[in-house]
C-alpha cells in the first residue's frame, strides 16, 4: 500500500486552510498524514514540513494544492523537490491540476516547469 501524505501551508494566521483540508479528506488521506504550517514560505524551516519529510517512506505520494505551497524561493523548491523525489523516493500530486493531467503527464509537466529558468 502506498503511503499518502498531504501538505498544507498558509502564509498567515488569517488565511484559511479549511478548503485544503477538505480536499485532502476527500482524497482519503489519513488525518495523521496531513501536515500543516501557518507561516511564510520564505524558507523550509517549518516544523510540520520537517516532521512530514522525516516520516515519509519510499514510494510515498505527496499531495499539495500547488507548487507554491512548498515555498517561495525557486532554488529551495528545486532542492526540496530533489530531496523528496530522489532521496526519499516520493512522488508529487498537485491537487490543482488533478483534473487536467493524468499522473504521468503531471510528472512530465512538473519536471518541465521546474526546468524553466
PDB file of C-alpha atoms in Angstrom:
ATOM      1  CA  UNK A   1       0.000   0.000   0.000  1.00  0.00           C
ATOM      2  CA  UNK A   2       1.232   3.477  -0.885  1.00  0.00           C
ATOM      3  CA  UNK A   3       1.892   5.886   1.951  1.00  0.00           C
ATOM      4  CA  UNK A   4      -0.065   9.041   1.166  1.00  0.00           C
ATOM      5  CA  UNK A   5       0.669  12.458   2.645  1.00  0.00           C
ATOM      6  CA  UNK A   6      -0.847  15.913   2.370  1.00  0.00           C
ATOM      7  CA  UNK A   7       0.989  19.171   2.998  1.00  0.00           C
ATOM      8  CA  UNK A   8      -0.739  22.478   3.668  1.00  0.00           C
ATOM      9  CA  UNK A   9       0.963  25.812   4.107  1.00  0.00           C
ATOM     10  CA  UNK A  10      -0.868  29.036   4.654  1.00  0.00           C
ATOM     11  CA  UNK A  11       1.165  32.229   4.786  1.00  0.00           C
ATOM     12  CA  UNK A  12      -0.529  33.870   7.729  1.00  0.00           C
ATOM     13  CA  UNK A  13      -2.787  33.189  10.665  1.00  0.00           C
ATOM     14  CA  UNK A  14      -5.557  34.999   8.769  1.00  0.00           C
ATOM     15  CA  UNK A  15      -5.587  32.606   5.819  1.00  0.00           C
ATOM     16  CA  UNK A  16      -7.977  29.685   5.960  1.00  0.00           C
ATOM     17  CA  UNK A  17      -6.746  26.153   5.418  1.00  0.00           C
ATOM     18  CA  UNK A  18     -10.211  24.518   5.501  1.00  0.00           C
ATOM     19  CA  UNK A  19     -10.544  24.042   1.722  1.00  0.00           C
ATOM     20  CA  UNK A  20      -7.204  22.273   1.532  1.00  0.00           C
ATOM     21  CA  UNK A  21      -8.063  20.023   4.482  1.00  0.00           C
ATOM     22  CA  UNK A  22     -11.438  19.136   2.939  1.00  0.00           C
ATOM     23  CA  UNK A  23      -9.795  18.371  -0.418  1.00  0.00           C
ATOM     24  CA  UNK A  24      -7.299  16.029   1.268  1.00  0.00           C
ATOM     25  CA  UNK A  25     -10.047  14.320   3.271  1.00  0.00           C
ATOM     26  CA  UNK A  26     -11.985  13.705   0.045  1.00  0.00           C
ATOM     27  CA  UNK A  27      -8.833  12.038  -1.289  1.00  0.00           C
ATOM     28  CA  UNK A  28      -8.903   9.723   1.775  1.00  0.00           C
ATOM     29  CA  UNK A  29      -5.579  10.959   3.110  1.00  0.00           C
ATOM     30  CA  UNK A  30      -5.399   9.854   6.755  1.00  0.00           C
ATOM     31  CA  UNK A  31      -5.545  12.848   9.101  1.00  0.00           C
ATOM     32  CA  UNK A  32      -2.297  11.683  10.771  1.00  0.00           C
ATOM     33  CA  UNK A  33      -0.606  12.148   7.373  1.00  0.00           C
ATOM     34  CA  UNK A  34      -1.838  15.699   6.780  1.00  0.00           C
ATOM     35  CA  UNK A  35       0.770  18.234   7.839  1.00  0.00           C
ATOM     36  CA  UNK A  36       0.174  21.964   8.110  1.00  0.00           C
ATOM     37  CA  UNK A  37       2.308  25.022   8.725  1.00  0.00           C
ATOM     38  CA  UNK A  38       0.935  28.514   9.249  1.00  0.00           C
ATOM     39  CA  UNK A  39       3.893  30.608   8.274  1.00  0.00           C
ATOM     40  CA  UNK A  40       5.713  32.168   5.375  1.00  0.00           C
ATOM     41  CA  UNK A  41       7.227  30.006   2.672  1.00  0.00           C
ATOM     42  CA  UNK A  42      10.440  32.056   2.625  1.00  0.00           C
ATOM     43  CA  UNK A  43      12.436  29.020   3.767  1.00  0.00           C
ATOM     44  CA  UNK A  44      11.941  25.386   4.747  1.00  0.00           C
ATOM     45  CA  UNK A  45      12.450  25.865   8.478  1.00  0.00           C
ATOM     46  CA  UNK A  46       8.888  24.776   9.159  1.00  0.00           C
ATOM     47  CA  UNK A  47       8.152  22.272  11.963  1.00  0.00           C
ATOM     48  CA  UNK A  48       5.350  20.301  10.296  1.00  0.00           C
ATOM     49  CA  UNK A  49       7.152  20.163   6.957  1.00  0.00           C
ATOM     50  CA  UNK A  50      10.291  18.773   8.620  1.00  0.00           C
ATOM     51  CA  UNK A  51       8.226  16.223  10.578  1.00  0.00           C
ATOM     52  CA  UNK A  52       6.482  15.126   7.372  1.00  0.00           C
ATOM     53  CA  UNK A  53       9.771  14.671   5.497  1.00  0.00           C
ATOM     54  CA  UNK A  54      11.149  12.536   8.352  1.00  0.00           C
ATOM     55  CA  UNK A  55       8.051  10.300   8.278  1.00  0.00           C
ATOM     56  CA  UNK A  56       7.905   9.860   4.510  1.00  0.00           C
ATOM     57  CA  UNK A  57       8.648   6.431   3.121  1.00  0.00           C
ATOM     58  CA  UNK A  58       9.890   5.321  -0.286  1.00  0.00           C
ATOM     59  CA  UNK A  59       7.166   5.154  -2.946  1.00  0.00           C
ATOM     60  CA  UNK A  60       5.025   7.562  -0.942  1.00  0.00           C
ATOM     61  CA  UNK A  61       2.755  10.099  -2.584  1.00  0.00           C
ATOM     62  CA  UNK A  62       2.642  13.742  -1.503  1.00  0.00           C
ATOM     63  CA  UNK A  63      -0.448  15.796  -2.304  1.00  0.00           C
ATOM     64  CA  UNK A  64      -0.111  19.570  -2.303  1.00  0.00           C
ATOM     65  CA  UNK A  65      -2.520  22.241  -3.510  1.00  0.00           C
ATOM     66  CA  UNK A  66       0.078  23.849  -5.758  1.00  0.00           C
ATOM     67  CA  UNK A  67       3.838  24.095  -6.047  1.00  0.00           C
ATOM     68  CA  UNK A  68       3.877  27.489  -4.308  1.00  0.00           C
ATOM     69  CA  UNK A  69       2.636  25.809  -1.121  1.00  0.00           C
ATOM     70  CA  UNK A  70       6.099  24.290  -0.829  1.00  0.00           C
ATOM     71  CA  UNK A  71       7.800  27.663  -0.738  1.00  0.00           C
ATOM     72  CA  UNK A  72       8.596  30.972  -2.355  1.00  0.00           C
ATOM     73  CA  UNK A  73      12.252  30.534  -3.297  1.00  0.00           C
ATOM     74  CA  UNK A  74      12.708  28.795  -6.647  1.00  0.00           C
ATOM     75  CA  UNK A  75      16.136  27.318  -5.832  1.00  0.00           C
ATOM     76  CA  UNK A  76      14.962  25.973  -2.473  1.00  0.00           C
ATOM     77  CA  UNK A  77      11.866  24.442  -4.061  1.00  0.00           C
ATOM     78  CA  UNK A  78      14.108  22.672  -6.586  1.00  0.00           C
ATOM     79  CA  UNK A  79      16.334  21.380  -3.785  1.00  0.00           C
ATOM     80  CA  UNK A  80      13.360  20.082  -1.784  1.00  0.00           C
ATOM     81  CA  UNK A  81      11.942  18.536  -4.959  1.00  0.00           C
ATOM     82  CA  UNK A  82      15.252  16.713  -5.463  1.00  0.00           C
ATOM     83  CA  UNK A  83      15.392  15.539  -1.844  1.00  0.00           C
ATOM     84  CA  UNK A  84      11.820  14.267  -1.871  1.00  0.00           C
ATOM     85  CA  UNK A  85      11.875  12.602  -5.284  1.00  0.00           C
ATOM     86  CA  UNK A  86      15.445  11.314  -5.446  1.00  0.00           C
ATOM     87  CA  UNK A  87      16.493  10.707  -1.844  1.00  0.00           C
ATOM     88  CA  UNK A  88      13.127   9.843  -0.307  1.00  0.00           C
ATOM     89  CA  UNK A  89      11.594   8.275  -3.438  1.00  0.00           C
ATOM     90  CA  UNK A  90       8.322  10.199  -3.084  1.00  0.00           C
ATOM     91  CA  UNK A  91       6.059  11.309  -5.940  1.00  0.00           C
ATOM     92  CA  UNK A  92       4.033  14.526  -6.053  1.00  0.00           C
ATOM     93  CA  UNK A  93       0.387  15.024  -6.912  1.00  0.00           C
ATOM     94  CA  UNK A  94      -0.734  18.593  -7.386  1.00  0.00           C
ATOM     95  CA  UNK A  95      -4.399  18.891  -6.476  1.00  0.00           C
ATOM     96  CA  UNK A  96      -4.994  21.986  -8.623  1.00  0.00           C
ATOM     97  CA  UNK A  97      -4.133  20.121 -11.843  1.00  0.00           C
ATOM     98  CA  UNK A  98      -5.575  16.720 -10.966  1.00  0.00           C
ATOM     99  CA  UNK A  99      -8.450  17.050 -13.397  1.00  0.00           C
ATOM    100  CA  UNK A 100      -6.299  18.438 -16.190  1.00  0.00           C
ATOM    101  CA  UNK A 101      -3.494  15.874 -16.427  1.00  0.00           C
ATOM    102  CA  UNK A 102      -3.071  12.183 -15.720  1.00  0.00           C
ATOM    103  CA  UNK A 103      -0.418  11.390 -13.067  1.00  0.00           C
ATOM    104  CA  UNK A 104       2.153  10.576 -15.764  1.00  0.00           C
ATOM    105  CA  UNK A 105       1.500  13.842 -17.590  1.00  0.00           C
ATOM    106  CA  UNK A 106       1.629  15.693 -14.270  1.00  0.00           C
ATOM    107  CA  UNK A 107       5.152  14.395 -13.690  1.00  0.00           C
ATOM    108  CA  UNK A 108       6.239  15.448 -17.142  1.00  0.00           C
ATOM    109  CA  UNK A 109       4.579  18.844 -16.786  1.00  0.00           C
ATOM    110  CA  UNK A 110       6.166  19.485 -13.385  1.00  0.00           C
ATOM    111  CA  UNK A 111       9.629  18.434 -14.494  1.00  0.00           C
ATOM    112  CA  UNK A 112       9.416  20.761 -17.480  1.00  0.00           C
ATOM    113  CA  UNK A 113       8.043  23.556 -15.334  1.00  0.00           C
ATOM    114  CA  UNK A 114      10.878  23.222 -12.838  1.00  0.00           C
ATOM    115  CA  UNK A 115      13.487  23.162 -15.598  1.00  0.00           C
ATOM    116  CA  UNK A 116      12.361  26.540 -16.926  1.00  0.00           C
ATOM    117  CA  UNK A 117      14.543  29.359 -15.710  1.00  0.00           C
TER     118      UNK A 117
END
